[in-house]
GROMACS .gro file of N, CA and C in nm:
model
  291
    1MET      N    1  -3.664  -2.308  -0.926
    1MET     CA    2  -3.725  -2.371  -0.823
    1MET      C    3  -3.834  -2.301  -0.800
    2GLY      N    4  -3.945  -2.235  -0.815
    2GLY     CA    5  -4.033  -2.166  -0.715
    2GLY      C    6  -4.116  -2.235  -0.618
    3PHE      N    7  -4.205  -2.115  -0.540
    3PHE     CA    8  -4.304  -2.181  -0.499
    3PHE      C    9  -4.407  -2.196  -0.528
    4ARG      N   10  -4.484  -2.297  -0.442
    4ARG     CA   11  -4.618  -2.328  -0.542
    4ARG      C   12  -4.713  -2.354  -0.464
    5ARG      N   13  -4.812  -2.243  -0.463
    5ARG     CA   14  -4.950  -2.234  -0.393
    5ARG      C   15  -5.070  -2.253  -0.382
    6THR      N   16  -5.065  -2.370  -0.399
    6THR     CA   17  -5.193  -2.511  -0.447
    6THR      C   18  -5.222  -2.546  -0.300
    7SER      N   19  -5.198  -2.477  -0.202
    7SER     CA   20  -5.285  -2.502  -0.075
    7SER      C   21  -5.223  -2.410   0.033
    8PHE      N   22  -5.236  -2.431   0.141
    8PHE     CA   23  -5.275  -2.360   0.311
    8PHE      C   24  -5.141  -2.397   0.369
    9GLY      N   25  -4.987  -2.341   0.350
    9GLY     CA   26  -4.892  -2.400   0.354
    9GLY      C   27  -4.859  -2.300   0.531
   10PHE      N   28  -4.954  -2.251   0.606
   10PHE     CA   29  -4.910  -2.200   0.731
   10PHE      C   30  -5.020  -2.256   0.815
   11PRO      N   31  -4.936  -2.313   0.946
   11PRO     CA   32  -4.835  -2.381   0.980
   11PRO      C   33  -4.756  -2.513   0.918
   12SER      N   34  -4.616  -2.485   0.952
   12SER     CA   35  -4.584  -2.629   0.879
   12SER      C   36  -4.587  -2.704   0.926
   13GLY      N   37  -4.657  -2.856   0.836
   13GLY     CA   38  -4.714  -2.947   0.937
   13GLY      C   39  -4.589  -3.002   0.976
   14HIS      N   40  -4.506  -3.035   0.846
   14HIS     CA   41  -4.377  -3.133   0.909
   14HIS      C   42  -4.275  -3.104   1.015
   15VAL      N   43  -4.301  -3.008   1.034
   15VAL     CA   44  -4.254  -2.883   1.185
   15VAL      C   45  -4.299  -2.911   1.322
   16PHE      N   46  -4.474  -2.907   1.295
   16PHE     CA   47  -4.519  -2.871   1.364
   16PHE      C   48  -4.514  -3.025   1.471
   17GLY      N   49  -4.522  -3.151   1.321
   17GLY     CA   50  -4.512  -3.315   1.369
   17GLY      C   51  -4.379  -3.350   1.397
   18ASP      N   52  -4.265  -3.280   1.404
   18ASP     CA   53  -4.137  -3.298   1.460
   18ASP      C   54  -4.110  -3.236   1.549
   19VAL      N   55  -4.172  -3.135   1.605
   19VAL     CA   56  -4.217  -3.025   1.724
   19VAL      C   57  -4.312  -3.173   1.861
   20LEU      N   58  -4.327  -3.181   1.805
   20LEU     CA   59  -4.487  -3.298   1.897
   20LEU      C   60  -4.360  -3.462   1.871
   21VAL      N   61  -4.305  -3.478   1.785
   21VAL     CA   62  -4.284  -3.592   1.815
   21VAL      C   63  -4.120  -3.598   1.898
   22ALA      N   64  -4.063  -3.494   1.859
   22ALA     CA   65  -3.918  -3.533   1.906
   22ALA      C   66  -3.930  -3.418   2.067
   23GLY      N   67  -3.967  -3.361   2.120
   23GLY     CA   68  -4.083  -3.310   2.240
   23GLY      C   69  -4.088  -3.449   2.333
   24LEU      N   70  -4.167  -3.552   2.293
   24LEU     CA   71  -4.234  -3.610   2.324
   24LEU      C   72  -4.126  -3.678   2.332
   25LEU      N   73  -4.025  -3.735   2.226
   25LEU     CA   74  -3.888  -3.804   2.254
   25LEU      C   75  -3.818  -3.782   2.402
   26VAL      N   76  -3.827  -3.617   2.387
   26VAL     CA   77  -3.730  -3.579   2.548
   26VAL      C   78  -3.805  -3.631   2.644
   27TRP      N   79  -3.914  -3.600   2.647
   27TRP     CA   80  -4.018  -3.635   2.773
   27TRP      C   81  -3.991  -3.758   2.791
   28VAL      N   82  -4.032  -3.822   2.718
   28VAL     CA   83  -4.020  -4.034   2.749
   28VAL      C   84  -3.854  -4.042   2.792
   29CYS      N   85  -3.809  -3.981   2.738
   29CYS     CA   86  -3.642  -4.033   2.765
   29CYS      C   87  -3.617  -3.953   2.882
   30TRP      N   88  -3.656  -3.838   2.929
   30TRP     CA   89  -3.597  -3.799   3.080
   30TRP      C   90  -3.661  -3.860   3.142
   31HIS      N   91  -3.785  -3.889   3.177
   31HIS     CA   92  -3.867  -3.936   3.270
   31HIS      C   93  -3.820  -4.126   3.319
   32SER      N   94  -3.753  -4.167   3.179
   32SER     CA   95  -3.759  -4.337   3.220
   32SER      C   96  -3.644  -4.398   3.210
   33LEU      N   97  -3.564  -4.299   3.146
   33LEU     CA   98  -3.432  -4.386   3.173
   33LEU      C   99  -3.317  -4.307   3.210
   34PRO      N  100  -3.234  -4.334   3.225
   34PRO     CA  101  -3.107  -4.263   3.287
   34PRO      C  102  -3.079  -4.175   3.254
   35ARG      N  103  -2.958  -4.058   3.327
   35ARG     CA  104  -2.945  -3.953   3.329
   35ARG      C  105  -2.880  -3.936   3.180
   36ARG      N  106  -2.816  -4.023   3.143
   36ARG     CA  107  -2.705  -4.034   3.029
   36ARG      C  108  -2.787  -4.000   2.895
   37ALA      N  109  -2.879  -4.145   2.893
   37ALA     CA  110  -2.961  -4.130   2.781
   37ALA      C  111  -3.047  -3.989   2.764
   38GLY      N  112  -3.117  -3.970   2.873
   38GLY     CA  113  -3.227  -3.889   2.873
   38GLY      C  114  -3.103  -3.753   2.789
   39LEU      N  115  -3.038  -3.706   2.758
   39LEU     CA  116  -2.943  -3.639   2.743
   39LEU      C  117  -2.933  -3.661   2.609
   40ALA      N  118  -2.881  -3.799   2.521
   40ALA     CA  119  -2.890  -3.830   2.431
   40ALA      C  120  -3.034  -3.845   2.358
   41GLY      N  121  -3.132  -3.801   2.427
   41GLY     CA  122  -3.212  -3.843   2.408
   41GLY      C  123  -3.290  -3.680   2.335
   42LEU      N  124  -3.147  -3.569   2.464
   42LEU     CA  125  -3.226  -3.462   2.370
   42LEU      C  126  -3.151  -3.390   2.273
   43ALA      N  127  -3.021  -3.452   2.283
   43ALA     CA  128  -2.949  -3.425   2.159
   43ALA      C  129  -2.994  -3.469   2.018
   44VAL      N  130  -3.028  -3.624   2.011
   44VAL     CA  131  -3.111  -3.651   1.942
   44VAL      C  132  -3.258  -3.493   1.896
   45ALA      N  133  -3.289  -3.475   1.962
   45ALA     CA  134  -3.388  -3.392   1.946
   45ALA      C  135  -3.370  -3.275   1.915
   46ALA      N  136  -3.275  -3.217   1.943
   46ALA     CA  137  -3.215  -3.086   1.921
   46ALA      C  138  -3.177  -3.042   1.796
   47VAL      N  139  -3.127  -3.218   1.761
   47VAL     CA  140  -3.065  -3.211   1.633
   47VAL      C  141  -3.157  -3.167   1.493
   48VAL      N  142  -3.286  -3.290   1.518
   48VAL     CA  143  -3.396  -3.304   1.440
   48VAL      C  144  -3.451  -3.152   1.436
   49LEU      N  145  -3.459  -3.109   1.516
   49LEU     CA  146  -3.577  -2.938   1.537
   49LEU      C  147  -3.478  -2.886   1.501
   50ALA      N  148  -3.334  -2.865   1.475
   50ALA     CA  149  -3.278  -2.750   1.354
   50ALA      C  150  -3.263  -2.735   1.269
   51LEU      N  151  -3.277  -2.885   1.217
   51LEU     CA  152  -3.287  -2.919   1.097
   51LEU      C  153  -3.354  -2.922   0.995
   52ALA      N  154  -3.508  -2.943   1.102
   52ALA     CA  155  -3.645  -2.965   1.031
   52ALA      C  156  -3.709  -2.811   0.975
   53GLY      N  157  -3.693  -2.714   1.038
   53GLY     CA  158  -3.718  -2.575   0.946
   53GLY      C  159  -3.683  -2.556   0.853
   54PRO      N  160  -3.516  -2.540   0.840
   54PRO     CA  161  -3.420  -2.467   0.755
   54PRO      C  162  -3.444  -2.547   0.644
   55SER      N  163  -3.443  -2.693   0.662
   55SER     CA  164  -3.465  -2.751   0.522
   55SER      C  165  -3.560  -2.777   0.443
   56ARG      N  166  -3.713  -2.718   0.550
   56ARG     CA  167  -3.861  -2.738   0.460
   56ARG      C  168  -3.794  -2.601   0.385
   57VAL      N  169  -3.760  -2.505   0.471
   57VAL     CA  170  -3.740  -2.345   0.294
   57VAL      C  171  -3.616  -2.401   0.232
   58ALA      N  172  -3.551  -2.497   0.258
   58ALA     CA  173  -3.418  -2.504   0.173
   58ALA      C  174  -3.476  -2.561   0.057
   59VAL      N  175  -3.579  -2.637   0.036
   59VAL     CA  176  -3.662  -2.704  -0.032
   59VAL      C  177  -3.788  -2.705  -0.108
   60GLY      N  178  -3.839  -2.524  -0.120
   60GLY     CA  179  -3.881  -2.424  -0.160
   60GLY      C  180  -4.033  -2.480  -0.130
   61ALA      N  181  -4.077  -2.598   0.056
   61ALA     CA  182  -4.169  -2.610   0.100
   61ALA      C  183  -4.277  -2.557   0.074
   62HIS      N  184  -4.205  -2.409   0.205
   62HIS     CA  185  -4.248  -2.342   0.327
   62HIS      C  186  -4.176  -2.193   0.310
   63TRP      N  187  -4.266  -2.085   0.328
   63TRP     CA  188  -4.162  -1.981   0.381
   63TRP      C  189  -4.122  -1.972   0.489
   64PRO      N  190  -4.031  -1.909   0.589
   64PRO     CA  191  -3.976  -1.896   0.715
   64PRO      C  192  -4.063  -1.853   0.764
   65SER      N  193  -4.187  -1.782   0.722
   65SER     CA  194  -4.304  -1.730   0.854
   65SER      C  195  -4.383  -1.906   0.895
   66ASP      N  196  -4.376  -1.959   0.779
   66ASP     CA  197  -4.437  -2.118   0.794
   66ASP      C  198  -4.348  -2.213   0.884
   67ILE      N  199  -4.277  -2.180   0.902
   67ILE     CA  200  -4.214  -2.307   0.996
   67ILE      C  201  -4.196  -2.257   1.079
   68LEU      N  202  -4.180  -2.078   1.170
   68LEU     CA  203  -4.195  -2.014   1.282
   68LEU      C  204  -4.309  -2.103   1.333
   69GLY      N  205  -4.396  -2.040   1.244
   69GLY     CA  206  -4.603  -2.103   1.288
   69GLY      C  207  -4.598  -2.207   1.334
   70GLY      N  208  -4.521  -2.365   1.260
   70GLY     CA  209  -4.508  -2.465   1.330
   70GLY      C  210  -4.446  -2.472   1.428
   71TYR      N  211  -4.321  -2.420   1.460
   71TYR     CA  212  -4.239  -2.414   1.614
   71TYR      C  213  -4.331  -2.373   1.713
   72LEU      N  214  -4.414  -2.248   1.660
   72LEU     CA  215  -4.489  -2.179   1.789
   72LEU      C  216  -4.609  -2.313   1.784
   73TRP      N  217  -4.695  -2.319   1.677
   73TRP     CA  218  -4.803  -2.426   1.714
   73TRP      C  219  -4.737  -2.546   1.777
   74GLY      N  220  -4.653  -2.586   1.715
   74GLY     CA  221  -4.595  -2.740   1.823
   74GLY      C  222  -4.563  -2.758   1.907
   75ALA      N  223  -4.531  -2.591   1.958
   75ALA     CA  224  -4.508  -2.603   2.161
   75ALA      C  225  -4.545  -2.593   2.195
   76ALA      N  226  -4.688  -2.525   2.161
   76ALA     CA  227  -4.822  -2.520   2.240
   76ALA      C  228  -4.860  -2.639   2.256
   77ALA      N  229  -4.903  -2.722   2.141
   77ALA     CA  230  -4.983  -2.846   2.108
   77ALA      C  231  -4.889  -2.925   2.227
   78LEU      N  232  -4.769  -2.886   2.239
   78LEU     CA  233  -4.686  -3.001   2.309
   78LEU      C  234  -4.688  -2.981   2.472
   79VAL      N  235  -4.683  -2.907   2.454
   79VAL     CA  236  -4.719  -2.834   2.656
   79VAL      C  237  -4.823  -2.864   2.663
   80GLY      N  238  -4.942  -2.875   2.567
   80GLY     CA  239  -5.113  -2.877   2.646
   80GLY      C  240  -5.074  -3.037   2.678
   81LEU      N  241  -5.092  -3.083   2.557
   81LEU     CA  242  -5.008  -3.263   2.576
   81LEU      C  243  -4.963  -3.304   2.694
   82LEU      N  244  -4.896  -3.245   2.707
   82LEU     CA  245  -4.760  -3.261   2.821
   82LEU      C  246  -4.866  -3.240   2.939
   83LEU      N  247  -4.905  -3.131   2.944
   83LEU     CA  248  -4.989  -3.097   3.091
   83LEU      C  249  -5.173  -3.202   3.074
   84ALA      N  250  -5.173  -3.256   2.990
   84ALA     CA  251  -5.330  -3.316   3.035
   84ALA      C  252  -5.223  -3.478   3.020
   85ALA      N  253  -5.150  -3.496   2.991
   85ALA     CA  254  -5.085  -3.606   3.052
   85ALA      C  255  -5.094  -3.602   3.197
   86GLU      N  256  -5.010  -3.503   3.306
   86GLU     CA  257  -4.995  -3.554   3.359
   86GLU      C  258  -5.069  -3.559   3.477
   87ARG      N  259  -5.249  -3.490   3.392
   87ARG     CA  260  -5.372  -3.469   3.468
   87ARG      C  261  -5.425  -3.587   3.500
   88ILE      N  262  -5.432  -3.629   3.379
   88ILE     CA  263  -5.540  -3.776   3.304
   88ILE      C  264  -5.479  -3.899   3.393
   89PRO      N  265  -5.517  -3.936   3.497
   89PRO     CA  266  -5.455  -4.091   3.482
   89PRO      C  267  -5.481  -4.173   3.382
   90PRO      N  268  -5.363  -4.284   3.380
   90PRO     CA  269  -5.353  -4.341   3.302
   90PRO      C  270  -5.508  -4.489   3.290
   91TRP      N  271  -5.554  -4.535   3.229
   91TRP     CA  272  -5.693  -4.586   3.186
   91TRP      C  273  -5.675  -4.743   3.265
   92TRP      N  274  -5.547  -4.811   3.322
   92TRP     CA  275  -5.484  -4.890   3.394
   92TRP      C  276  -5.492  -4.859   3.522
   93ALA      N  277  -5.472  -4.740   3.589
   93ALA     CA  278  -5.529  -4.665   3.690
   93ALA      C  279  -5.693  -4.625   3.735
   94ARG      N  280  -5.727  -4.621   3.625
   94ARG     CA  281  -5.889  -4.558   3.683
   94ARG      C  282  -5.944  -4.686   3.753
   95ARG      N  283  -6.023  -4.658   3.833
   95ARG     CA  284  -6.100  -4.746   3.924
   95ARG      C  285  -6.244  -4.751   3.865
   96VAL      N  286  -6.305  -4.895   3.811
   96VAL     CA  287  -6.405  -4.943   3.779
   96VAL      C  288  -6.536  -4.916   3.886
   97GLY      N  289  -6.623  -4.860   3.895
   97GLY     CA  290  -6.752  -4.862   3.973
   97GLY      C  291  -6.684  -4.817   4.107
   0.00000   0.00000   0.00000
């Protein structure tokens, strides 16, 4: 089975999404749960991220460069989202008037 190029594959959207979801899981676990649960969240995220990229290459959906792009773009987006979340107050904490 060969690669089908009917659309753009760079970066891998699956890996991009996995980086965002796993990264947010780690952030939430680390900031709101006890240390042991935070480490468990980190372990789950590490397994998901370690298997997400190679599985997309194994099924023939992406080239390794697509996967690398998904990891890099996902990490950049995650850092941007987390920086924005740290700086923007939540809607329930804003003053009205």
